[in-house]
PDB file of C-alpha atoms in Angstrom:
ATOM      1  CA  MET A   1      47.947-171.886 160.185  1.00 40.00           C
ATOM      2  CA  ASP A   2      46.211-171.593 156.836  1.00 43.00           C
ATOM      3  CA  ARG A   3      43.227-169.351 156.093  1.00 39.00           C
ATOM      4  CA  ASN A   4      40.823-172.244 156.152  1.00 42.00           C
ATOM      5  CA  LYS A   5      41.669-173.130 159.716  1.00 44.00           C
ATOM      6  CA  SER A   6      41.836-169.553 160.958  1.00 50.00           C
ATOM      7  CA  SER A   7      38.270-168.912 159.711  1.00 67.00           C
ATOM      8  CA  THR A   8      36.879-172.097 161.278  1.00 78.00           C
ATOM      9  CA  THR A   9      34.810-171.613 164.424  1.00 89.00           C
ATOM     10  CA  ILE A  10      36.406-173.724 167.159  1.00 91.00           C
ATOM     11  CA  ALA A  11      35.105-174.965 170.495  1.00 92.00           C
ATOM     12  CA  GLY A  12      36.716-176.748 173.403  1.00 92.00           C
ATOM     13  CA  ILE A  13      35.019-179.279 175.665  1.00 92.00           C
ATOM     14  CA  ASP A  14      36.151-180.143 179.164  1.00 91.00           C
ATOM     15  CA  VAL A  15      35.108-183.748 179.737  1.00 91.00           C
ATOM     16  CA  GLY A  16      34.042-185.022 183.127  1.00 89.00           C
ATOM     17  CA  LYS A  17      32.561-188.335 184.183  1.00 89.00           C
ATOM     18  CA  ARG A  18      29.070-186.835 184.544  1.00 91.00           C
ATOM     19  CA  GLN A  19      29.174-183.523 182.684  1.00 92.00           C
ATOM     20  CA  LEU A  20      30.620-181.662 179.713  1.00 92.00           C
ATOM     21  CA  ASP A  21      31.571-177.976 179.683  1.00 92.00           C
ATOM     22  CA  ALA A  22      31.848-176.315 176.280  1.00 93.00           C
ATOM     23  CA  ALA A  23      33.306-172.964 175.251  1.00 92.00           C
ATOM     24  CA  VAL A  24      33.605-171.315 171.849  1.00 92.00           C
ATOM     25  CA  LEU A  25      36.959-169.736 171.066  1.00 90.00           C
ATOM     26  CA  GLY A  26      36.899-165.960 171.400  1.00 86.00           C
ATOM     27  CA  ARG A  27      33.412-165.802 172.910  1.00 88.00           C
ATOM     28  CA  ALA A  28      32.268-165.400 176.491  1.00 85.00           C
ATOM     29  CA  GLU A  29      29.278-167.743 176.295  1.00 83.00           C
ATOM     30  CA  GLN A  30      29.663-171.277 177.597  1.00 87.00           C
ATOM     31  CA  HIS A  31      27.448-174.305 177.955  1.00 91.00           C
ATOM     32  CA  ARG A  32      27.146-177.273 180.324  1.00 92.00           C
ATOM     33  CA  VAL A  33      25.376-180.573 179.583  1.00 93.00           C
ATOM     34  CA  ALA A  34      25.294-184.068 181.036  1.00 93.00           C
ATOM     35  CA  ASN A  35      27.796-186.545 179.640  1.00 93.00           C
ATOM     36  CA  ASP A  36      25.140-188.875 178.261  1.00 93.00           C
ATOM     37  CA  ALA A  37      23.221-189.408 175.018  1.00 92.00           C
ATOM     38  CA  ALA A  38      20.693-186.648 175.732  1.00 93.00           C
ATOM     39  CA  GLY A  39      23.454-184.247 176.702  1.00 92.00           C
ATOM     40  CA  TRP A  40      25.402-184.989 173.537  1.00 93.00           C
ATOM     41  CA  GLU A  41      22.389-184.118 171.376  1.00 93.00           C
ATOM     42  CA  GLY A  42      21.901-180.843 173.218  1.00 93.00           C
ATOM     43  CA  LEU A  43      25.594-180.043 172.879  1.00 93.00           C
ATOM     44  CA  ILE A  44      25.596-180.693 169.127  1.00 93.00           C
ATOM     45  CA  ALA A  45      22.592-178.397 168.685  1.00 94.00           C
ATOM     46  CA  TRP A  46      24.316-175.666 170.731  1.00 94.00           C
ATOM     47  CA  LEU A  47      27.507-175.977 168.670  1.00 92.00           C
ATOM     48  CA  ALA A  48      25.571-175.947 165.392  1.00 92.00           C
ATOM     49  CA  GLU A  49      23.770-172.720 166.361  1.00 92.00           C
ATOM     50  CA  ARG A  50      27.169-171.073 166.753  1.00 91.00           C
ATOM     51  CA  GLY A  51      28.629-172.416 163.528  1.00 91.00           C
ATOM     52  CA  VAL A  52      31.261-174.567 165.226  1.00 91.00           C
ATOM     53  CA  ARG A  53      32.979-176.980 162.845  1.00 89.00           C
ATOM     54  CA  ARG A  54      35.988-178.046 164.902  1.00 90.00           C
ATOM     55  CA  VAL A  55      36.038-179.282 168.486  1.00 92.00           C
ATOM     56  CA  GLY A  56      38.860-180.079 170.884  1.00 90.00           C
ATOM     57  CA  LEU A  57      38.601-182.629 173.697  1.00 90.00           C
ATOM     58  CA  GLU A  58      41.028-183.802 176.330  1.00 85.00           C
ATOM     59  CA  ALA A  59      41.498-187.555 176.722  1.00 80.00           C
ATOM     60  CA  THR A  60      39.913-188.261 180.125  1.00 80.00           C
ATOM     61  CA  ALA A  61      40.124-191.919 181.168  1.00 75.00           C
ATOM     62  CA  GLY A  62      37.762-192.958 178.380  1.00 78.00           C
ATOM     63  CA  TYR A  63      34.906-190.642 179.402  1.00 84.00           C
ATOM     64  CA  GLU A  64      35.391-188.761 176.129  1.00 86.00           C
ATOM     65  CA  ARG A  65      34.696-191.754 173.879  1.00 83.00           C
ATOM     66  CA  GLY A  66      30.942-191.449 173.650  1.00 87.00           C
ATOM     67  CA  VAL A  67      30.782-187.731 172.980  1.00 89.00           C
ATOM     68  CA  ARG A  68      33.668-187.949 170.538  1.00 86.00           C
ATOM     69  CA  ALA A  69      31.921-190.635 168.492  1.00 85.00           C
ATOM     70  CA  ARG A  70      28.688-188.601 168.454  1.00 88.00           C
ATOM     71  CA  LEU A  71      30.454-185.386 167.425  1.00 90.00           C
ATOM     72  CA  GLU A  72      32.219-187.139 164.572  1.00 85.00           C
ATOM     73  CA  ALA A  73      28.970-188.774 163.479  1.00 84.00           C
ATOM     74  CA  ALA A  74      27.511-185.254 163.286  1.00 87.00           C
ATOM     75  CA  GLY A  75      30.283-184.265 160.871  1.00 86.00           C
ATOM     76  CA  LEU A  76      32.443-182.204 163.220  1.00 87.00           C
ATOM     77  CA  GLU A  77      36.237-182.296 163.167  1.00 87.00           C
ATOM     78  CA  VAL A  78      37.425-183.596 166.522  1.00 88.00           C
ATOM     79  CA  VAL A  79      40.917-183.136 167.958  1.00 86.00           C
ATOM     80  CA  VAL A  80      41.748-185.255 170.999  1.00 84.00           C
ATOM     81  CA  HIS A  81      44.490-183.738 173.164  1.00 82.00           C
ATOM     82  CA  GLN A  82      46.611-185.612 175.653  1.00 76.00           C
ATOM     83  CA  PRO A  83      46.412-184.061 179.148  1.00 77.00           C
ATOM     84  CA  LEU A  84      50.096-183.127 179.036  1.00 73.00           C
ATOM     85  CA  GLU A  85      49.545-181.120 175.843  1.00 75.00           C
ATOM     86  CA  VAL A  86      46.866-178.990 177.468  1.00 79.00           C
ATOM     87  CA  LYS A  87      48.894-178.601 180.656  1.00 78.00           C
ATOM     88  CA  LEU A  88      51.951-177.366 178.753  1.00 75.00           C
ATOM     89  CA  PHE A  89      49.811-175.042 176.647  1.00 77.00           C
ATOM     90  CA  ALA A  90      48.348-173.536 179.844  1.00 76.00           C
ATOM     91  CA  ARG A  91      51.852-173.030 181.196  1.00 75.00           C
ATOM     92  CA  LEU A  92      52.896-171.365 177.930  1.00 69.00           C
ATOM     93  CA  LYS A  93      49.936-168.982 178.176  1.00 65.00           C
ATOM     94  CA  ARG A  94      50.579-168.472 181.919  1.00 68.00           C
ATOM     95  CA  ARG A  95      47.106-169.584 182.867  1.00 64.00           C
ATOM     96  CA  ARG A  96      46.956-170.822 186.448  1.00 60.00           C
ATOM     97  CA  ALA A  97      43.267-170.515 187.312  1.00 54.00           C
ATOM     98  CA  LYS A  98      41.482-173.836 186.917  1.00 60.00           C
ATOM     99  CA  THR A  99      37.756-174.511 186.645  1.00 63.00           C
ATOM    100  CA  ASP A 100      35.821-176.732 184.236  1.00 57.00           C
ATOM    101  CA  ARG A 101      34.621-173.699 182.278  1.00 66.00           C
ATOM    102  CA  LEU A 102      38.088-172.156 182.091  1.00 73.00           C
ATOM    103  CA  ASP A 103      39.496-175.528 181.017  1.00 82.00           C
ATOM    104  CA  ALA A 104      36.997-175.643 178.140  1.00 88.00           C
ATOM    105  CA  ALA A 105      38.183-172.235 176.894  1.00 87.00           C
ATOM    106  CA  LEU A 106      41.800-173.343 177.257  1.00 88.00           C
ATOM    107  CA  ILE A 107      41.148-176.505 175.236  1.00 90.00           C
ATOM    108  CA  ALA A 108      39.508-174.388 172.523  1.00 89.00           C
ATOM    109  CA  ALA A 109      42.603-172.172 172.367  1.00 88.00           C
ATOM    110  CA  ALA A 110      44.894-175.218 172.239  1.00 86.00           C
ATOM    111  CA  THR A 111      42.791-176.725 169.440  1.00 86.00           C
ATOM    112  CA  ALA A 112      43.223-173.589 167.368  1.00 85.00           C
ATOM    113  CA  GLN A 113      46.986-174.168 167.404  1.00 80.00           C
ATOM    114  CA  VAL A 114      46.826-177.735 166.065  1.00 73.00           C
ATOM    115  CA  ASP A 115      47.831-177.982 162.408  1.00 60.00           C
ATOM    116  CA  THR A 116      46.763-181.606 161.850  1.00 54.00           C
ATOM    117  CA  VAL A 117      43.505-183.281 162.794  1.00 49.00           C
ATOM    118  CA  ARG A 118      43.541-186.824 164.061  1.00 57.00           C
ATOM    119  CA  ALA A 119      41.776-189.375 161.881  1.00 53.00           C
ATOM    120  CA  ALA A 120      38.092-189.771 162.646  1.00 57.00           C
ATOM    121  CA  GLN A 121      37.422-192.511 165.149  1.00 65.00           C
ATOM    122  CA  ASP A 122      36.483-195.831 163.593  1.00 76.00           C
ATOM    123  CA  PRO A 123      33.987-197.622 165.900  1.00 79.00           C
ATOM    124  CA  ARG A 124      35.672-200.934 165.090  1.00 85.00           C
ATOM    125  CA  LEU A 125      39.016-199.588 166.262  1.00 88.00           C
ATOM    126  CA  ALA A 126      37.479-198.177 169.449  1.00 84.00           C
ATOM    127  CA  HIS A 127      36.325-201.652 170.472  1.00 86.00           C
ATOM    128  CA  LEU A 128      39.633-203.212 169.495  1.00 92.00           C
ATOM    129  CA  ALA A 129      41.529-200.506 171.395  1.00 90.00           C
ATOM    130  CA  GLU A 130      39.630-201.296 174.589  1.00 89.00           C
ATOM    131  CA  ARG A 131      40.521-204.976 174.274  1.00 93.00           C
ATOM    132  CA  LEU A 132      44.130-204.111 173.444  1.00 94.00           C
ATOM    133  CA  THR A 133      44.342-201.862 176.505  1.00 92.00           C
ATOM    134  CA  ALA A 134      43.178-204.773 178.654  1.00 94.00           C
ATOM    135  CA  TYR A 135      45.883-206.959 177.071  1.00 95.00           C
ATOM    136  CA  GLU A 136      48.563-204.355 177.821  1.00 94.00           C
ATOM    137  CA  GLN A 137      47.447-203.781 181.402  1.00 94.00           C
ATOM    138  CA  ILE A 138      47.326-207.508 182.125  1.00 95.00           C
ATOM    139  CA  SER A 139      50.844-207.825 180.684  1.00 95.00           C
ATOM    140  CA  ASP A 140      51.993-205.118 183.080  1.00 94.00           C
ATOM    141  CA  GLN A 141      50.311-206.832 186.031  1.00 95.00           C
ATOM    142  CA  ALA A 142      51.975-210.151 185.187  1.00 95.00           C
ATOM    143  CA  ALA A 143      55.371-208.468 184.887  1.00 94.00           C
ATOM    144  CA  GLN A 144      54.938-206.774 188.266  1.00 95.00           C
ATOM    145  CA  LEU A 145      53.992-210.045 189.947  1.00 94.00           C
ATOM    146  CA  LYS A 146      57.002-211.796 188.431  1.00 94.00           C
ATOM    147  CA  THR A 147      59.268-209.072 189.780  1.00 94.00           C
ATOM    148  CA  PHE A 148      57.634-209.337 193.194  1.00 94.00           C
ATOM    149  CA  MET A 149      58.079-213.114 193.214  1.00 92.00           C
ATOM    150  CA  GLU A 150      61.854-212.705 192.978  1.00 91.00           C
ATOM    151  CA  HIS A 151      61.789-211.563 196.618  1.00 91.00           C
ATOM    152  CA  VAL A 152      59.235-214.073 197.943  1.00 92.00           C
ATOM    153  CA  THR A 153      60.614-216.889 200.102  1.00 92.00           C
ATOM    154  CA  LEU A 154      57.433-218.326 201.635  1.00 94.00           C
ATOM    155  CA  PRO A 155      56.358-221.427 199.637  1.00 93.00           C
ATOM    156  CA  ASP A 156      52.603-220.902 200.103  1.00 94.00           C
ATOM    157  CA  LEU A 157      52.796-217.269 199.008  1.00 93.00           C
ATOM    158  CA  ALA A 158      54.971-218.184 196.014  1.00 93.00           C
ATOM    159  CA  ALA A 159      52.447-220.866 194.997  1.00 95.00           C
ATOM    160  CA  SER A 160      49.554-218.404 195.243  1.00 95.00           C
ATOM    161  CA  LEU A 161      51.371-215.788 193.175  1.00 94.00           C
ATOM    162  CA  GLY A 162      52.345-218.434 190.635  1.00 94.00           C
ATOM    163  CA  GLU A 163      48.680-219.328 190.154  1.00 96.00           C
ATOM    164  CA  GLN A 164      47.822-215.669 189.602  1.00 95.00           C
ATOM    165  CA  ILE A 165      50.571-215.311 187.016  1.00 96.00           C
ATOM    166  CA  GLN A 166      49.365-218.417 185.162  1.00 96.00           C
ATOM    167  CA  SER A 167      45.798-217.092 185.223  1.00 96.00           C
ATOM    168  CA  LEU A 168      46.942-213.749 183.809  1.00 96.00           C
ATOM    169  CA  ALA A 169      48.961-215.540 181.124  1.00 96.00           C
ATOM    170  CA  ARG A 170      45.856-217.475 180.029  1.00 97.00           C
ATOM    171  CA  LEU A 171      43.751-214.312 179.939  1.00 96.00           C
ATOM    172  CA  LYS A 172      46.476-212.485 178.024  1.00 95.00           C
ATOM    173  CA  ALA A 173      46.663-215.267 175.415  1.00 96.00           C
ATOM    174  CA  ARG A 174      42.875-215.285 175.065  1.00 97.00           C
ATOM    175  CA  LEU A 175      42.749-211.523 174.545  1.00 96.00           C
ATOM    176  CA  ALA A 176      45.505-211.723 171.931  1.00 96.00           C
ATOM    177  CA  ARG A 177      43.524-214.354 170.005  1.00 97.00           C
ATOM    178  CA  GLU A 178      40.358-212.274 170.214  1.00 96.00           C
ATOM    179  CA  ILE A 179      42.105-209.101 169.029  1.00 96.00           C
ATOM    180  CA  LEU A 180      43.647-210.793 166.014  1.00 97.00           C
ATOM    181  CA  ALA A 181      40.465-212.693 165.127  1.00 97.00           C
ATOM    182  CA  ALA A 182      38.354-209.521 165.277  1.00 95.00           C
ATOM    183  CA  LEU A 183      40.873-207.542 163.260  1.00 95.00           C
ATOM    184  CA  LYS A 184      41.137-210.230 160.571  1.00 94.00           C
ATOM    185  CA  ALA A 185      37.358-210.333 160.194  1.00 95.00           C
ATOM    186  CA  TRP A 186      37.482-206.976 158.366  1.00 95.00           C
ATOM    187  CA  PRO A 187      39.167-207.112 154.910  1.00 95.00           C
ATOM    188  CA  ASP A 188      40.455-203.521 155.037  1.00 94.00           C
ATOM    189  CA  LEU A 189      41.961-203.917 158.513  1.00 95.00           C
ATOM    190  CA  LEU A 190      43.412-207.292 157.565  1.00 96.00           C
ATOM    191  CA  ALA A 191      45.062-205.733 154.501  1.00 96.00           C
ATOM    192  CA  ARG A 192      46.708-203.034 156.641  1.00 96.00           C
ATOM    193  CA  TRP A 193      47.786-205.603 159.242  1.00 97.00           C
ATOM    194  CA  THR A 194      49.320-207.852 156.549  1.00 97.00           C
ATOM    195  CA  LEU A 195      51.323-204.983 155.049  1.00 96.00           C
ATOM    196  CA  LEU A 196      52.651-203.975 158.465  1.00 97.00           C
ATOM    197  CA  ARG A 197      53.617-207.582 159.223  1.00 97.00           C
ATOM    198  CA  SER A 198      56.061-207.390 156.309  1.00 96.00           C
ATOM    199  CA  LEU A 199      58.233-204.935 158.262  1.00 96.00           C
ATOM    200  CA  PRO A 200      61.309-206.286 160.102  1.00 94.00           C
ATOM    201  CA  GLY A 201      60.625-207.134 163.742  1.00 94.00           C
ATOM    202  CA  VAL A 202      56.907-206.376 163.511  1.00 96.00           C
ATOM    203  CA  GLY A 203      55.013-209.314 164.963  1.00 95.00           C
ATOM    204  CA  PRO A 204      51.253-209.942 164.959  1.00 96.00           C
ATOM    205  CA  LEU A 205      50.429-207.840 168.037  1.00 96.00           C
ATOM    206  CA  VAL A 206      52.783-204.996 167.150  1.00 96.00           C
ATOM    207  CA  ALA A 207      51.121-204.795 163.732  1.00 97.00           C
ATOM    208  CA  ALA A 208      47.700-204.912 165.400  1.00 97.00           C
ATOM    209  CA  SER A 209      48.708-202.089 167.735  1.00 96.00           C
ATOM    210  CA  LEU A 210      49.707-199.893 164.774  1.00 96.00           C
ATOM    211  CA  VAL A 211      46.467-200.659 162.929  1.00 96.00           C
ATOM    212  CA  ILE A 212      44.356-199.916 165.994  1.00 94.00           C
ATOM    213  CA  ARG A 213      46.199-197.009 167.590  1.00 91.00           C
ATOM    214  CA  MET A 214      47.674-195.247 164.542  1.00 91.00           C
ATOM    215  CA  PRO A 215      44.943-195.205 161.867  1.00 90.00           C
ATOM    216  CA  GLU A 216      46.581-192.122 160.279  1.00 89.00           C
ATOM    217  CA  LEU A 217      49.458-194.215 158.947  1.00 92.00           C
ATOM    218  CA  GLY A 218      49.472-194.235 155.158  1.00 92.00           C
ATOM    219  CA  ALA A 219      48.124-190.690 154.919  1.00 88.00           C
ATOM    220  CA  LEU A 220      50.980-188.802 156.604  1.00 88.00           C
ATOM    221  CA  LYS A 221      53.877-186.831 155.171  1.00 88.00           C
ATOM    222  CA  ARG A 222      57.473-187.741 155.846  1.00 89.00           C
ATOM    223  CA  GLY A 223      58.414-187.005 159.460  1.00 87.00           C
ATOM    224  CA  GLN A 224      54.831-186.878 160.719  1.00 87.00           C
ATOM    225  CA  PRO A 225      54.631-190.577 161.725  1.00 89.00           C
ATOM    226  CA  ALA A 226      57.696-190.237 163.974  1.00 89.00           C
ATOM    227  CA  SER A 227      56.267-187.096 165.552  1.00 85.00           C
ATOM    228  CA  LEU A 228      52.876-188.735 166.078  1.00 84.00           C
ATOM    229  CA  LEU A 229      54.487-191.751 167.741  1.00 87.00           C
ATOM    230  CA  GLY A 230      56.765-189.537 169.839  1.00 84.00           C
ATOM    231  CA  VAL A 231      60.165-190.624 168.490  1.00 83.00           C
ATOM    232  CA  ALA A 232      61.048-187.518 166.489  1.00 72.00           C
ATOM    233  CA  PRO A 233      64.153-185.777 167.887  1.00 62.00           C
ATOM    234  CA  PHE A 234      63.831-182.175 169.052  1.00 46.00           C
ATOM    235  CA  ASP A 235      66.905-180.057 169.621  1.00 42.00           C
ATOM    236  CA  ARG A 236      67.471-178.488 173.011  1.00 43.00           C
ATOM    237  CA  GLN A 237      70.094-175.801 172.626  1.00 43.00           C
ATOM    238  CA  SER A 238      70.198-174.373 176.114  1.00 42.00           C
ATOM    239  CA  GLY A 239      72.661-174.500 178.995  1.00 46.00           C
ATOM    240  CA  GLN A 240      73.991-177.960 179.765  1.00 48.00           C
ATOM    241  CA  TRP A 241      71.812-179.490 177.008  1.00 39.00           C
ATOM    242  CA  LYS A 242      73.530-177.657 174.190  1.00 45.00           C
ATOM    243  CA  GLY A 243      73.929-179.865 171.115  1.00 43.00           C
ATOM    244  CA  GLN A 244      71.586-182.601 172.387  1.00 45.00           C
ATOM    245  CA  SER A 245      68.232-183.802 171.067  1.00 45.00           C
ATOM    246  CA  PHE A 246      65.338-185.375 172.929  1.00 42.00           C
ATOM    247  CA  ILE A 247      62.077-187.121 172.136  1.00 41.00           C
ATOM    248  CA  GLY A 248      58.779-186.408 173.831  1.00 48.00           C
ATOM    249  CA  GLY A 249      54.989-186.551 173.596  1.00 53.00           C
ATOM    250  CA  GLY A 250      53.316-188.831 171.104  1.00 67.00           C
ATOM    251  CA  ARG A 251      51.351-192.011 171.670  1.00 80.00           C
ATOM    252  CA  SER A 252      52.914-194.046 174.412  1.00 82.00           C
ATOM    253  CA  ARG A 253      51.062-197.344 173.925  1.00 87.00           C
ATOM    254  CA  PRO A 254      52.035-198.048 170.294  1.00 91.00           C
ATOM    255  CA  ARG A 255      55.494-196.655 171.083  1.00 91.00           C
ATOM    256  CA  ARG A 256      56.003-199.362 173.713  1.00 91.00           C
ATOM    257  CA  MET A 257      55.001-201.997 171.185  1.00 93.00           C
ATOM    258  CA  LEU A 258      57.269-200.610 168.474  1.00 94.00           C
ATOM    259  CA  TYR A 259      60.157-200.583 170.936  1.00 94.00           C
ATOM    260  CA  LEU A 260      59.954-204.383 171.013  1.00 94.00           C
ATOM    261  CA  ALA A 261      59.857-204.494 167.220  1.00 95.00           C
ATOM    262  CA  ALA A 262      62.914-202.233 167.010  1.00 95.00           C
ATOM    263  CA  ILE A 263      64.934-204.543 169.273  1.00 95.00           C
ATOM    264  CA  ALA A 264      64.049-207.527 167.070  1.00 95.00           C
ATOM    265  CA  ALA A 265      64.762-205.625 163.842  1.00 94.00           C
ATOM    266  CA  LYS A 266      68.143-204.475 165.147  1.00 92.00           C
ATOM    267  CA  ARG A 267      69.114-208.040 165.973  1.00 92.00           C
ATOM    268  CA  PHE A 268      67.779-210.003 163.030  1.00 91.00           C
ATOM    269  CA  ASP A 269      67.437-207.685 160.007  1.00 92.00           C
ATOM    270  CA  ALA A 270      70.706-207.032 158.179  1.00 91.00           C
ATOM    271  CA  ALA A 271      69.882-203.477 157.062  1.00 92.00           C
ATOM    272  CA  PHE A 272      68.617-202.330 160.453  1.00 93.00           C
ATOM    273  CA  LYS A 273      71.528-204.022 162.217  1.00 93.00           C
ATOM    274  CA  ILE A 274      74.030-202.158 160.025  1.00 94.00           C
ATOM    275  CA  PHE A 275      72.165-198.903 160.672  1.00 94.00           C
ATOM    276  CA  ALA A 276      72.164-199.392 164.449  1.00 94.00           C
ATOM    277  CA  ASP A 277      75.779-200.570 164.553  1.00 94.00           C
ATOM    278  CA  ARG A 278      76.843-197.462 162.632  1.00 94.00           C
ATOM    279  CA  LEU A 279      75.198-195.249 165.248  1.00 93.00           C
ATOM    280  CA  LEU A 280      76.818-197.192 168.088  1.00 93.00           C
ATOM    281  CA  ALA A 281      80.206-196.952 166.382  1.00 94.00           C
ATOM    282  CA  ALA A 282      79.718-193.183 166.183  1.00 93.00           C
ATOM    283  CA  GLY A 283      79.368-193.079 169.958  1.00 92.00           C
ATOM    284  CA  LYS A 284      75.603-192.922 170.256  1.00 90.00           C
ATOM    285  CA  PRO A 285      74.099-194.539 173.395  1.00 91.00           C
ATOM    286  CA  PRO A 286      72.288-197.868 172.825  1.00 90.00           C
ATOM    287  CA  LYS A 287      68.913-196.317 173.677  1.00 90.00           C
ATOM    288  CA  VAL A 288      69.425-193.613 171.055  1.00 91.00           C
ATOM    289  CA  ALA A 289      70.150-196.295 168.462  1.00 93.00           C
ATOM    290  CA  ILE A 290      66.940-198.143 169.385  1.00 93.00           C
ATOM    291  CA  VAL A 291      64.884-194.949 169.097  1.00 93.00           C
ATOM    292  CA  ALA A 292      66.434-194.285 165.684  1.00 93.00           C
ATOM    293  CA  VAL A 293      65.396-197.770 164.564  1.00 95.00           C
ATOM    294  CA  MET A 294      61.881-197.100 165.882  1.00 94.00           C
ATOM    295  CA  ARG A 295      61.793-193.896 163.878  1.00 94.00           C
ATOM    296  CA  LYS A 296      62.770-195.718 160.689  1.00 94.00           C
ATOM    297  CA  LEU A 297      60.213-198.452 161.364  1.00 95.00           C
ATOM    298  CA  VAL A 298      57.254-196.117 161.845  1.00 95.00           C
ATOM    299  CA  GLU A 299      58.216-194.121 158.753  1.00 95.00           C
ATOM    300  CA  ALA A 300      58.463-197.417 156.837  1.00 95.00           C
ATOM    301  CA  ALA A 301      55.030-198.402 158.176  1.00 96.00           C
ATOM    302  CA  ASN A 302      53.563-195.196 156.771  1.00 95.00           C
ATOM    303  CA  LEU A 303      55.297-195.846 153.452  1.00 95.00           C
ATOM    304  CA  VAL A 304      54.094-199.431 152.933  1.00 96.00           C
ATOM    305  CA  LEU A 305      50.514-198.401 153.714  1.00 95.00           C
ATOM    306  CA  LYS A 306      50.722-195.383 151.422  1.00 94.00           C
ATOM    307  CA  ARG A 307      52.113-197.457 148.530  1.00 94.00           C
ATOM    308  CA  GLN A 308      50.010-200.516 149.368  1.00 94.00           C
ATOM    309  CA  GLN A 309      53.092-202.661 148.828  1.00 94.00           C
ATOM    310  CA  PRO A 310      54.857-204.895 151.387  1.00 95.00           C
ATOM    311  CA  TRP A 311      58.309-204.069 152.683  1.00 92.00           C
ATOM    312  CA  VAL A 312      61.140-205.580 150.641  1.00 84.00           C
ATOM    313  CA  ARG A 313      63.848-206.928 152.904  1.00 75.00           C
ATOM    314  CA  HIS A 314      67.469-206.601 151.863  1.00 64.00           C
ATOM    315  CA  ALA A 315      69.838-209.436 152.598  1.00 57.00           C
TER     316      ALA A 315
END
């Protein structure tokens, strides 16, 4: 951690549906406010009095969105942690006691260890992300119903489920149109989407997912995009796992989308097909080859946005 970060006053906020608990790193004092507009203003004033410039939050079913937007509007750096990150950090520090106030202090400590700050939330992307989440959840529901229908023998039940699936398909198509139309209405977002569409296997919704859920792309160093997505390999040199690498963490929603793009790129793009086939020939499992293609794709996405030039396909 550099000197700049070590001298920054950091706070952690435990987010609940109705309340927020804040703690400043290294200090005993803590503060509780309501999770509403009035509470946010009081919280910002309390943080300002203590010279806090960086705040950590835990993603909590969307209840953090409002306070995060207000903190960023006030000029504070905001780090949003995934729940698993905080849980593993607590395990590392051997902290078992759990209250809202203790969680706030833990989040502050975890925030102090982060060496990169997530891009500030763009209100446009927040709205698009909510619509995209609905699209993804409806896709999952439709897939589950289709699987269930494979075991249905009663004609009336099959007909009813079929109607539900058709209804979900119509809603899914409508949401996809709305996402793309809203995204294309903004020249800067459209430019990013167009550049990402030049990548092998990256269709309209995959590109939209990267624009919406990975706004940092184009400003990252080599290796960071793969780590952010959760497809960077980490060695595990212990016991039965000696010599093996694993992926973990990262952003699961865009990763699911890029998985589809990787399958298409491996099949239809000559360069990616050669790359994947070489890994398979070396004895790598098919899933490992797909993850490697995903890693190359997300690094390429960062590159085309950084250079502001479309991907050049090789025959």
